[in-house]
């Protein structure tokens, strides 16, 4: 099953490679991994999207906790949570397609953030599924470039990951 | 007070009361060696290869409860050390490794003798650090020692660039340290401990299985009390030998691939299994599915939560310091009015004893023609009164030493269990002998393994280490040959050791005493003679039966009850 694991770790050189190394050394899946410093500059927050049997997910949580640089770990999928991903898409936009793409962008609540006479660059946030759907809704040939941040997640309401 | 980085390193080692550092100098650590030279509190043991420095520090740690310390230079010094670091990591041995690094300004430029030490060692250390500022050396070393010896122990690497060891900083050794992201556990969960106690009291066929964790955490006394209170059979893993006295009647021997029939059968058919400081690894329980076929309740006590439920499902997980958990478990059991059912226990022991008979015990056919390797170990046990420190290399000789030397005390059996590193035995024995001066130290090895670090005979000479080396010379990479015989149609691909040196002359060339023993009748006199030489290293080249195999054997991937006994072949 797909799991979203959120963790706080020391904002130190090499911390990211410890996590990445753990996943590759033990053969765990990484669907996406995002990381950035938090409001407390000594800490980084990471969201890892992974999948595996319950036993594998349990091991992933334990192994992450065992890393000395990792301060705390939460499996967001254990409870109510929100997930968002940001995507930038550059599409070919000429003739009547310009209107069509604009319409599609509005339906998906995206924004066109850059325009040239033959392209649009669209910004879209949402769940992974929503971003996938958007890409499917647009003719394949029109897509020039996509870039996605990977999923970031946060618990709902009182579910807070903090030191 | 302002000191250079190198001075700070030595001060820190002094603060940690490090008596010996095992190492090898080179460009990146010259400032540190210069400071070593200027003092005599921290003694340095110059090995002949960095791998040996690590194994020596490791043997030092395993045979005491101290942190082993090694010092190596950058580049090849560090890469040579990696096997030793990985060996310690796999067996959870507390060590601090200090490596030199090229100067900070040269890092990343493919400088002479530059390797990414932190990157290379990351998967085989508990933690590692690159120190970029001399003011960070003292707190980093403090952390390194703390991390190495607390929680589940392990090696910690501190990489120090050459310029950092030469720059000055204010020195102050932190009196205590805390790391917010690292909080090793202490006591176990009391409700789980009570559940475990109840489960044990109701067990009809309880079994206790303990590993290296018991040895490392000094919980042997508690283990013994538990086994005797419950009345259960007890088995030790290869790493756990000595954790429970082998001469006790409740001990059923080592389990696993070359474990006794009764230990493996009792593991398979018990109804409540208590695993203590052990991790159900592949060499211990074989095939996981086969193991799980038989229903049994499992209580798993370990300091590392990630060891629990890694390979097998556990009914009662207890995470904590073994001593504290066992103390609490013992208290609950003692205060309980309920006692294990005497009838059930008698029936269980009857079954175990039947397995003992069926398995036929550990046995071999002795000979008057050719030296049987098992006979050498039995005689070693007898002559040393079972009280020696025994290190070993990896192969058949290791298994025979584990099977036939009956360890009654923890920290006496020193071997590379997890990584299975040939070349471990002799350098490990050096560390053992240094921290236990005057003690009897035997290194059981094979003619293959010994050649992986034989240069250390020179270190032994320099530091007057009267180790007794027992080389069971079967002219084969015996364990490889055994697998080829069983599983590869007798095709002995590259397992014959040709062009062996004259080990007697070799020992003599290094300034030691060498003996070659060919006749079974000479085994005992030779051992007596060797062990009577308290101040000499004696190298004994036993010409042993080259066709002997290690039994019993649970082939890789098979279940614990699918064992090959000696008579099956
Ligand atoms: C560094 C290393 N290389 C290879 C192996 C694989 N291996 C395991 S046992 C063994 C044979 C050891 O031969 P020897 O030391 O003569 O001991 P014997 O089995 O004959 O007692 C080998 C090659 C290993 N364990 N370690």
PDB file of N, CA and C in Angstrom, chain A residues 64-154:
ATOM      1  N   UNK A  64      14.064   4.469   9.799  1.00  0.00           N
ATOM      2  CA  UNK A  64      14.194   5.926   9.738  1.00  0.00           C
ATOM      3  C   UNK A  64      14.430   6.481  11.138  1.00  0.00           C
ATOM      4  N   UNK A  65      13.663   5.976  12.091  1.00  0.00           N
ATOM      5  CA  UNK A  65      13.836   6.431  13.471  1.00  0.00           C
ATOM      6  C   UNK A  65      15.235   6.158  13.993  1.00  0.00           C
ATOM      7  N   UNK A  66      15.831   5.105  13.471  1.00  0.00           N
ATOM      8  CA  UNK A  66      17.146   4.699  13.955  1.00  0.00           C
ATOM      9  C   UNK A  66      18.251   5.632  13.455  1.00  0.00           C
ATOM     10  N   UNK A  67      18.019   6.309  12.336  1.00  0.00           N
ATOM     11  CA  UNK A  67      19.059   7.211  11.830  1.00  0.00           C
ATOM     12  C   UNK A  67      19.293   8.317  12.856  1.00  0.00           C
ATOM     13  N   UNK A  68      20.554   8.542  13.160  1.00  0.00           N
ATOM     14  CA  UNK A  68      20.868   9.485  14.233  1.00  0.00           C
ATOM     15  C   UNK A  68      20.412  10.905  13.882  1.00  0.00           C
ATOM     16  N   UNK A  69      20.414  11.271  12.618  1.00  0.00           N
ATOM     17  CA  UNK A  69      20.002  12.627  12.244  1.00  0.00           C
ATOM     18  C   UNK A  69      18.489  12.837  12.234  1.00  0.00           C
ATOM     19  N   UNK A  70      17.741  11.763  12.305  1.00  0.00           N
ATOM     20  CA  UNK A  70      16.284  11.896  12.222  1.00  0.00           C
ATOM     21  C   UNK A  70      15.705  12.172  13.604  1.00  0.00           C
ATOM     22  N   UNK A  71      14.972  13.285  13.710  1.00  0.00           N
ATOM     23  CA  UNK A  71      14.448  13.692  15.013  1.00  0.00           C
ATOM     24  C   UNK A  71      13.088  13.045  15.282  1.00  0.00           C
ATOM     25  N   UNK A  72      12.188  13.092  14.308  1.00  0.00           N
ATOM     26  CA  UNK A  72      10.934  12.359  14.508  1.00  0.00           C
ATOM     27  C   UNK A  72      10.295  11.975  13.180  1.00  0.00           C
ATOM     28  N   UNK A  73       9.511  10.928  13.263  1.00  0.00           N
ATOM     29  CA  UNK A  73       8.928  10.325  12.064  1.00  0.00           C
ATOM     30  C   UNK A  73       7.424  10.152  12.288  1.00  0.00           C
ATOM     31  N   UNK A  74       6.632  10.438  11.270  1.00  0.00           N
ATOM     32  CA  UNK A  74       5.190  10.186  11.369  1.00  0.00           C
ATOM     33  C   UNK A  74       4.714   9.581  10.056  1.00  0.00           C
ATOM     34  N   UNK A  75       3.974   8.494  10.170  1.00  0.00           N
ATOM     35  CA  UNK A  75       3.376   7.924   8.965  1.00  0.00           C
ATOM     36  C   UNK A  75       2.026   8.610   8.790  1.00  0.00           C
ATOM     37  N   UNK A  76       1.983   9.573   7.878  1.00  0.00           N
ATOM     38  CA  UNK A  76       0.759  10.365   7.719  1.00  0.00           C
ATOM     39  C   UNK A  76      -0.418   9.491   7.324  1.00  0.00           C
ATOM     40  N   UNK A  77      -0.141   8.416   6.621  1.00  0.00           N
ATOM     41  CA  UNK A  77      -1.223   7.552   6.159  1.00  0.00           C
ATOM     42  C   UNK A  77      -1.926   6.842   7.311  1.00  0.00           C
ATOM     43  N   UNK A  78      -1.348   6.893   8.506  1.00  0.00           N
ATOM     44  CA  UNK A  78      -2.010   6.282   9.659  1.00  0.00           C
ATOM     45  C   UNK A  78      -3.259   7.049  10.078  1.00  0.00           C
ATOM     46  N   UNK A  79      -3.416   8.270   9.591  1.00  0.00           N
ATOM     47  CA  UNK A  79      -4.575   9.060  10.027  1.00  0.00           C
ATOM     48  C   UNK A  79      -4.959  10.066   8.961  1.00  0.00           C
ATOM     49  N   UNK A  80      -5.788  11.019   9.353  1.00  0.00           N
ATOM     50  CA  UNK A  80      -6.253  12.051   8.434  1.00  0.00           C
ATOM     51  C   UNK A  80      -5.096  12.957   8.048  1.00  0.00           C
ATOM     52  N   UNK A  81      -4.976  13.207   6.777  1.00  0.00           N
ATOM     53  CA  UNK A  81      -3.882  14.071   6.360  1.00  0.00           C
ATOM     54  C   UNK A  81      -4.196  14.727   5.027  1.00  0.00           C
ATOM     55  N   UNK A  82      -3.395  15.690   4.681  1.00  0.00           N
ATOM     56  CA  UNK A  82      -3.530  16.379   3.404  1.00  0.00           C
ATOM     57  C   UNK A  82      -2.253  16.166   2.626  1.00  0.00           C
ATOM     58  N   UNK A  83      -2.390  16.055   1.316  1.00  0.00           N
ATOM     59  CA  UNK A  83      -1.171  15.995   0.514  1.00  0.00           C
ATOM     60  C   UNK A  83      -1.321  16.883  -0.706  1.00  0.00           C
ATOM     61  N   UNK A  84      -0.236  17.514  -1.046  1.00  0.00           N
ATOM     62  CA  UNK A  84      -0.232  18.411  -2.188  1.00  0.00           C
ATOM     63  C   UNK A  84       1.082  18.236  -2.946  1.00  0.00           C
ATOM     64  N   UNK A  85       0.947  18.436  -4.254  1.00  0.00           N
ATOM     65  CA  UNK A  85       2.134  18.433  -5.072  1.00  0.00           C
ATOM     66  C   UNK A  85       2.013  19.619  -6.021  1.00  0.00           C
ATOM     67  N   UNK A  86       3.110  20.207  -6.359  1.00  0.00           N
ATOM     68  CA  UNK A  86       3.112  21.318  -7.317  1.00  0.00           C
ATOM     69  C   UNK A  86       3.675  20.798  -8.639  1.00  0.00           C
ATOM     70  N   UNK A  87       2.993  21.204  -9.738  1.00  0.00           N
ATOM     71  CA  UNK A  87       3.504  20.810 -11.053  1.00  0.00           C
ATOM     72  C   UNK A  87       3.563  22.036 -11.947  1.00  0.00           C
ATOM     73  N   UNK A  88       4.608  22.139 -12.721  1.00  0.00           N
ATOM     74  CA  UNK A  88       4.685  23.150 -13.769  1.00  0.00           C
ATOM     75  C   UNK A  88       4.669  22.394 -15.096  1.00  0.00           C
ATOM     76  N   UNK A  89       3.786  22.843 -15.991  1.00  0.00           N
ATOM     77  CA  UNK A  89       3.683  22.170 -17.300  1.00  0.00           C
ATOM     78  C   UNK A  89       3.802  23.208 -18.399  1.00  0.00           C
ATOM     79  N   UNK A  90       4.674  22.934 -19.337  1.00  0.00           N
ATOM     80  CA  UNK A  90       4.757  23.808 -20.507  1.00  0.00           C
ATOM     81  C   UNK A  90       4.069  23.098 -21.669  1.00  0.00           C
ATOM     82  N   UNK A  91       3.087  23.765 -22.250  1.00  0.00           N
ATOM     83  CA  UNK A  91       2.360  23.141 -23.356  1.00  0.00           C
ATOM     84  C   UNK A  91       2.426  24.000 -24.606  1.00  0.00           C
ATOM     85  N   UNK A  92       2.281  23.321 -25.737  1.00  0.00           N
ATOM     86  CA  UNK A  92       2.210  24.032 -27.007  1.00  0.00           C
ATOM     87  C   UNK A  92       0.826  24.677 -27.067  1.00  0.00           C
ATOM     88  N   UNK A  93       0.776  25.980 -27.309  1.00  0.00           N
ATOM     89  CA  UNK A  93      -0.528  26.653 -27.302  1.00  0.00           C
ATOM     90  C   UNK A  93      -0.602  27.588 -28.489  1.00  0.00           C
ATOM     91  N   UNK A  94      -1.192  27.102 -29.569  1.00  0.00           N
ATOM     92  CA  UNK A  94      -1.349  27.915 -30.775  1.00  0.00           C
ATOM     93  C   UNK A  94      -2.784  27.783 -31.262  1.00  0.00           C
ATOM     94  N   UNK A  95      -3.246  28.804 -31.964  1.00  0.00           N
ATOM     95  CA  UNK A  95      -4.574  28.776 -32.580  1.00  0.00           C
ATOM     96  C   UNK A  95      -5.666  28.571 -31.549  1.00  0.00           C
ATOM     97  N   UNK A  96      -6.591  27.707 -31.912  1.00  0.00           N
ATOM     98  CA  UNK A  96      -7.727  27.561 -31.016  1.00  0.00           C
ATOM     99  C   UNK A  96      -7.378  26.761 -29.760  1.00  0.00           C
ATOM    100  N   UNK A  97      -6.229  26.060 -29.783  1.00  0.00           N
ATOM    101  CA  UNK A  97      -5.807  25.330 -28.589  1.00  0.00           C
ATOM    102  C   UNK A  97      -5.552  26.273 -27.415  1.00  0.00           C
ATOM    103  N   UNK A  98      -5.196  27.521 -27.723  1.00  0.00           N
ATOM    104  CA  UNK A  98      -4.916  28.467 -26.635  1.00  0.00           C
ATOM    105  C   UNK A  98      -6.152  28.598 -25.743  1.00  0.00           C
ATOM    106  N   UNK A  99      -7.301  28.697 -26.331  1.00  0.00           N
ATOM    107  CA  UNK A  99      -8.538  28.854 -25.566  1.00  0.00           C
ATOM    108  C   UNK A  99      -8.855  27.544 -24.819  1.00  0.00           C
ATOM    109  N   UNK A 100      -8.685  26.439 -25.524  1.00  0.00           N
ATOM    110  CA  UNK A 100      -8.985  25.119 -24.960  1.00  0.00           C
ATOM    111  C   UNK A 100      -8.129  24.847 -23.702  1.00  0.00           C
ATOM    112  N   UNK A 101      -6.862  25.175 -23.828  1.00  0.00           N
ATOM    113  CA  UNK A 101      -5.961  24.916 -22.687  1.00  0.00           C
ATOM    114  C   UNK A 101      -6.277  25.842 -21.511  1.00  0.00           C
ATOM    115  N   UNK A 102      -6.598  27.051 -21.836  1.00  0.00           N
ATOM    116  CA  UNK A 102      -6.972  28.015 -20.791  1.00  0.00           C
ATOM    117  C   UNK A 102      -8.183  27.474 -20.014  1.00  0.00           C
ATOM    118  N   UNK A 103      -9.136  26.934 -20.777  1.00  0.00           N
ATOM    119  CA  UNK A 103     -10.357  26.425 -20.172  1.00  0.00           C
ATOM    120  C   UNK A 103     -10.032  25.230 -19.248  1.00  0.00           C
ATOM    121  N   UNK A 104      -9.223  24.359 -19.785  1.00  0.00           N
ATOM    122  CA  UNK A 104      -8.827  23.172 -19.019  1.00  0.00           C
ATOM    123  C   UNK A 104      -8.102  23.575 -17.724  1.00  0.00           C
ATOM    124  N   UNK A 105      -7.233  24.560 -17.861  1.00  0.00           N
ATOM    125  CA  UNK A 105      -6.485  25.044 -16.698  1.00  0.00           C
ATOM    126  C   UNK A 105      -7.456  25.569 -15.641  1.00  0.00           C
ATOM    127  N   UNK A 106      -8.462  26.285 -16.070  1.00  0.00           N
ATOM    128  CA  UNK A 106      -9.438  26.823 -15.125  1.00  0.00           C
ATOM    129  C   UNK A 106     -10.197  25.702 -14.425  1.00  0.00           C
ATOM    130  N   UNK A 107     -10.563  24.692 -15.213  1.00  0.00           N
ATOM    131  CA  UNK A 107     -11.314  23.581 -14.611  1.00  0.00           C
ATOM    132  C   UNK A 107     -10.500  22.931 -13.493  1.00  0.00           C
ATOM    133  N   UNK A 108      -9.211  22.800 -13.753  1.00  0.00           N
ATOM    134  CA  UNK A 108      -8.341  22.168 -12.742  1.00  0.00           C
ATOM    135  C   UNK A 108      -7.817  23.170 -11.713  1.00  0.00           C
ATOM    136  N   UNK A 109      -8.321  24.387 -11.756  1.00  0.00           N
ATOM    137  CA  UNK A 109      -7.880  25.462 -10.854  1.00  0.00           C
ATOM    138  C   UNK A 109      -6.374  25.684 -10.908  1.00  0.00           C
ATOM    139  N   UNK A 110      -5.845  25.625 -12.141  1.00  0.00           N
ATOM    140  CA  UNK A 110      -4.441  25.949 -12.328  1.00  0.00           C
ATOM    141  C   UNK A 110      -4.294  27.403 -12.738  1.00  0.00           C
ATOM    142  N   UNK A 111      -3.064  27.827 -12.902  1.00  0.00           N
ATOM    143  CA  UNK A 111      -2.836  29.211 -13.338  1.00  0.00           C
ATOM    144  C   UNK A 111      -1.819  29.185 -14.461  1.00  0.00           C
ATOM    145  N   UNK A 112      -2.041  30.054 -15.420  1.00  0.00           N
ATOM    146  CA  UNK A 112      -1.037  30.200 -16.463  1.00  0.00           C
ATOM    147  C   UNK A 112      -0.057  31.253 -15.971  1.00  0.00           C
ATOM    148  N   UNK A 113       1.185  30.877 -15.829  1.00  0.00           N
ATOM    149  CA  UNK A 113       2.129  31.811 -15.214  1.00  0.00           C
ATOM    150  C   UNK A 113       3.163  32.334 -16.206  1.00  0.00           C
ATOM    151  N   UNK A 114       3.165  31.798 -17.414  1.00  0.00           N
ATOM    152  CA  UNK A 114       4.078  32.333 -18.430  1.00  0.00           C
ATOM    153  C   UNK A 114       3.469  32.068 -19.797  1.00  0.00           C
ATOM    154  N   UNK A 115       3.603  33.066 -20.654  1.00  0.00           N
ATOM    155  CA  UNK A 115       2.972  32.977 -21.962  1.00  0.00           C
ATOM    156  C   UNK A 115       3.975  33.371 -23.023  1.00  0.00           C
ATOM    157  N   UNK A 116       4.058  32.619 -24.097  1.00  0.00           N
ATOM    158  CA  UNK A 116       4.799  33.077 -25.274  1.00  0.00           C
ATOM    159  C   UNK A 116       3.846  32.905 -26.451  1.00  0.00           C
ATOM    160  N   UNK A 117       4.230  33.313 -27.671  1.00  0.00           N
ATOM    161  CA  UNK A 117       3.226  33.197 -28.721  1.00  0.00           C
ATOM    162  C   UNK A 117       2.941  31.761 -29.132  1.00  0.00           C
ATOM    163  N   UNK A 118       3.764  30.815 -28.675  1.00  0.00           N
ATOM    164  CA  UNK A 118       3.411  29.433 -29.013  1.00  0.00           C
ATOM    165  C   UNK A 118       3.250  28.544 -27.780  1.00  0.00           C
ATOM    166  N   UNK A 119       3.486  29.036 -26.577  1.00  0.00           N
ATOM    167  CA  UNK A 119       3.399  28.176 -25.377  1.00  0.00           C
ATOM    168  C   UNK A 119       2.676  28.851 -24.219  1.00  0.00           C
ATOM    169  N   UNK A 120       2.186  27.986 -23.342  1.00  0.00           N
ATOM    170  CA  UNK A 120       1.731  28.404 -22.011  1.00  0.00           C
ATOM    171  C   UNK A 120       2.526  27.601 -21.002  1.00  0.00           C
ATOM    172  N   UNK A 121       2.816  28.235 -19.863  1.00  0.00           N
ATOM    173  CA  UNK A 121       3.335  27.458 -18.739  1.00  0.00           C
ATOM    174  C   UNK A 121       2.294  27.530 -17.634  1.00  0.00           C
ATOM    175  N   UNK A 122       1.882  26.345 -17.192  1.00  0.00           N
ATOM    176  CA  UNK A 122       0.768  26.265 -16.243  1.00  0.00           C
ATOM    177  C   UNK A 122       1.285  25.788 -14.895  1.00  0.00           C
ATOM    178  N   UNK A 123       0.769  26.404 -13.853  1.00  0.00           N
ATOM    179  CA  UNK A 123       1.093  25.973 -12.493  1.00  0.00           C
ATOM    180  C   UNK A 123      -0.137  25.301 -11.910  1.00  0.00           C
ATOM    181  N   UNK A 124       0.100  24.134 -11.323  1.00  0.00           N
ATOM    182  CA  UNK A 124      -1.031  23.377 -10.809  1.00  0.00           C
ATOM    183  C   UNK A 124      -0.631  22.731  -9.485  1.00  0.00           C
ATOM    184  N   UNK A 125      -1.483  22.834  -8.485  1.00  0.00           N
ATOM    185  CA  UNK A 125      -1.207  22.086  -7.250  1.00  0.00           C
ATOM    186  C   UNK A 125      -2.372  21.170  -6.965  1.00  0.00           C
ATOM    187  N   UNK A 126      -2.063  20.124  -6.226  1.00  0.00           N
ATOM    188  CA  UNK A 126      -3.125  19.202  -5.860  1.00  0.00           C
ATOM    189  C   UNK A 126      -2.539  17.868  -5.484  1.00  0.00           C
ATOM    190  N   UNK A 127      -3.420  16.884  -5.380  1.00  0.00           N
ATOM    191  CA  UNK A 127      -2.929  15.545  -5.068  1.00  0.00           C
ATOM    192  C   UNK A 127      -2.248  14.995  -6.318  1.00  0.00           C
ATOM    193  N   UNK A 128      -1.524  13.932  -6.122  1.00  0.00           N
ATOM    194  CA  UNK A 128      -0.848  13.331  -7.252  1.00  0.00           C
ATOM    195  C   UNK A 128      -1.869  12.927  -8.317  1.00  0.00           C
ATOM    196  N   UNK A 129      -2.998  12.408  -7.879  1.00  0.00           N
ATOM    197  CA  UNK A 129      -4.008  11.924  -8.817  1.00  0.00           C
ATOM    198  C   UNK A 129      -4.553  13.074  -9.662  1.00  0.00           C
ATOM    199  N   UNK A 130      -4.756  14.205  -9.004  1.00  0.00           N
ATOM    200  CA  UNK A 130      -5.294  15.345  -9.749  1.00  0.00           C
ATOM    201  C   UNK A 130      -4.300  15.784 -10.830  1.00  0.00           C
ATOM    202  N   UNK A 131      -3.027  15.817 -10.474  1.00  0.00           N
ATOM    203  CA  UNK A 131      -2.033  16.244 -11.465  1.00  0.00           C
ATOM    204  C   UNK A 131      -1.967  15.236 -12.617  1.00  0.00           C
ATOM    205  N   UNK A 132      -2.067  13.962 -12.260  1.00  0.00           N
ATOM    206  CA  UNK A 132      -2.065  12.936 -13.309  1.00  0.00           C
ATOM    207  C   UNK A 132      -3.261  13.122 -14.246  1.00  0.00           C
ATOM    208  N   UNK A 133      -4.412  13.408 -13.636  1.00  0.00           N
ATOM    209  CA  UNK A 133      -5.624  13.591 -14.438  1.00  0.00           C
ATOM    210  C   UNK A 133      -5.483  14.762 -15.404  1.00  0.00           C
ATOM    211  N   UNK A 134      -4.889  15.818 -14.914  1.00  0.00           N
ATOM    212  CA  UNK A 134      -4.708  16.989 -15.778  1.00  0.00           C
ATOM    213  C   UNK A 134      -3.862  16.616 -16.996  1.00  0.00           C
ATOM    214  N   UNK A 135      -2.786  15.892 -16.732  1.00  0.00           N
ATOM    215  CA  UNK A 135      -1.910  15.519 -17.844  1.00  0.00           C
ATOM    216  C   UNK A 135      -2.648  14.627 -18.841  1.00  0.00           C
ATOM    217  N   UNK A 136      -3.519  13.782 -18.300  1.00  0.00           N
ATOM    218  CA  UNK A 136      -4.257  12.896 -19.194  1.00  0.00           C
ATOM    219  C   UNK A 136      -5.289  13.654 -20.029  1.00  0.00           C
ATOM    220  N   UNK A 137      -5.766  14.758 -19.449  1.00  0.00           N
ATOM    221  CA  UNK A 137      -6.802  15.537 -20.135  1.00  0.00           C
ATOM    222  C   UNK A 137      -6.234  16.345 -21.295  1.00  0.00           C
ATOM    223  N   UNK A 138      -4.933  16.528 -21.294  1.00  0.00           N
ATOM    224  CA  UNK A 138      -4.324  17.322 -22.350  1.00  0.00           C
ATOM    225  C   UNK A 138      -3.707  16.397 -23.393  1.00  0.00           C
ATOM    226  N   UNK A 139      -3.878  16.755 -24.621  1.00  0.00           N
ATOM    227  CA  UNK A 139      -3.340  15.930 -25.692  1.00  0.00           C
ATOM    228  C   UNK A 139      -1.830  15.747 -25.517  1.00  0.00           C
ATOM    229  N   UNK A 140      -1.405  14.532 -25.610  1.00  0.00           N
ATOM    230  CA  UNK A 140      -0.017  14.177 -25.323  1.00  0.00           C
ATOM    231  C   UNK A 140       0.985  15.026 -26.124  1.00  0.00           C
ATOM    232  N   UNK A 141       0.681  15.220 -27.403  1.00  0.00           N
ATOM    233  CA  UNK A 141       1.611  15.942 -28.285  1.00  0.00           C
ATOM    234  C   UNK A 141       1.824  17.390 -27.878  1.00  0.00           C
ATOM    235  N   UNK A 142       0.863  17.909 -27.119  1.00  0.00           N
ATOM    236  CA  UNK A 142       0.973  19.334 -26.764  1.00  0.00           C
ATOM    237  C   UNK A 142       1.923  19.557 -25.587  1.00  0.00           C
ATOM    238  N   UNK A 143       2.183  18.492 -24.820  1.00  0.00           N
ATOM    239  CA  UNK A 143       2.997  18.668 -23.616  1.00  0.00           C
ATOM    240  C   UNK A 143       4.474  18.745 -23.993  1.00  0.00           C
ATOM    241  N   UNK A 144       5.077  19.862 -23.686  1.00  0.00           N
ATOM    242  CA  UNK A 144       6.487  20.056 -24.033  1.00  0.00           C
ATOM    243  C   UNK A 144       7.404  19.672 -22.875  1.00  0.00           C
ATOM    244  N   UNK A 145       6.947  19.923 -21.686  1.00  0.00           N
ATOM    245  CA  UNK A 145       7.827  19.727 -20.527  1.00  0.00           C
ATOM    246  C   UNK A 145       6.964  19.683 -19.268  1.00  0.00           C
ATOM    247  N   UNK A 146       7.308  18.772 -18.343  1.00  0.00           N
ATOM    248  CA  UNK A 146       6.622  18.837 -17.046  1.00  0.00           C
ATOM    249  C   UNK A 146       7.672  18.761 -15.954  1.00  0.00           C
ATOM    250  N   UNK A 147       7.383  19.409 -14.839  1.00  0.00           N
ATOM    251  CA  UNK A 147       8.250  19.261 -13.677  1.00  0.00           C
ATOM    252  C   UNK A 147       7.362  19.236 -12.444  1.00  0.00           C
ATOM    253  N   UNK A 148       7.625  18.227 -11.589  1.00  0.00           N
ATOM    254  CA  UNK A 148       6.777  18.044 -10.407  1.00  0.00           C
ATOM    255  C   UNK A 148       7.644  18.039  -9.160  1.00  0.00           C
ATOM    256  N   UNK A 149       7.123  18.536  -8.064  1.00  0.00           N
ATOM    257  CA  UNK A 149       7.926  18.627  -6.843  1.00  0.00           C
ATOM    258  C   UNK A 149       7.925  17.337  -6.051  1.00  0.00           C
ATOM    259  N   UNK A 150       6.977  16.462  -6.331  1.00  0.00           N
ATOM    260  CA  UNK A 150       6.784  15.336  -5.424  1.00  0.00           C
ATOM    261  C   UNK A 150       5.861  15.787  -4.310  1.00  0.00           C
ATOM    262  N   UNK A 151       5.288  14.809  -3.639  1.00  0.00           N
ATOM    263  CA  UNK A 151       4.239  15.110  -2.657  1.00  0.00           C
ATOM    264  C   UNK A 151       4.795  15.685  -1.356  1.00  0.00           C
ATOM    265  N   UNK A 152       4.123  16.732  -0.837  1.00  0.00           N
ATOM    266  CA  UNK A 152       4.345  17.182   0.531  1.00  0.00           C
ATOM    267  C   UNK A 152       3.089  16.869   1.311  1.00  0.00           C
ATOM    268  N   UNK A 153       3.261  16.483   2.568  1.00  0.00           N
ATOM    269  CA  UNK A 153       2.073  16.107   3.326  1.00  0.00           C
ATOM    270  C   UNK A 153       2.069  16.722   4.708  1.00  0.00           C
ATOM    271  N   UNK A 154       0.881  16.818   5.265  1.00  0.00           N
ATOM    272  CA  UNK A 154       0.731  17.358   6.613  1.00  0.00           C
ATOM    273  C   UNK A 154      -0.508  16.715   7.231  1.00  0.00           C
TER     274      UNK A 154
END
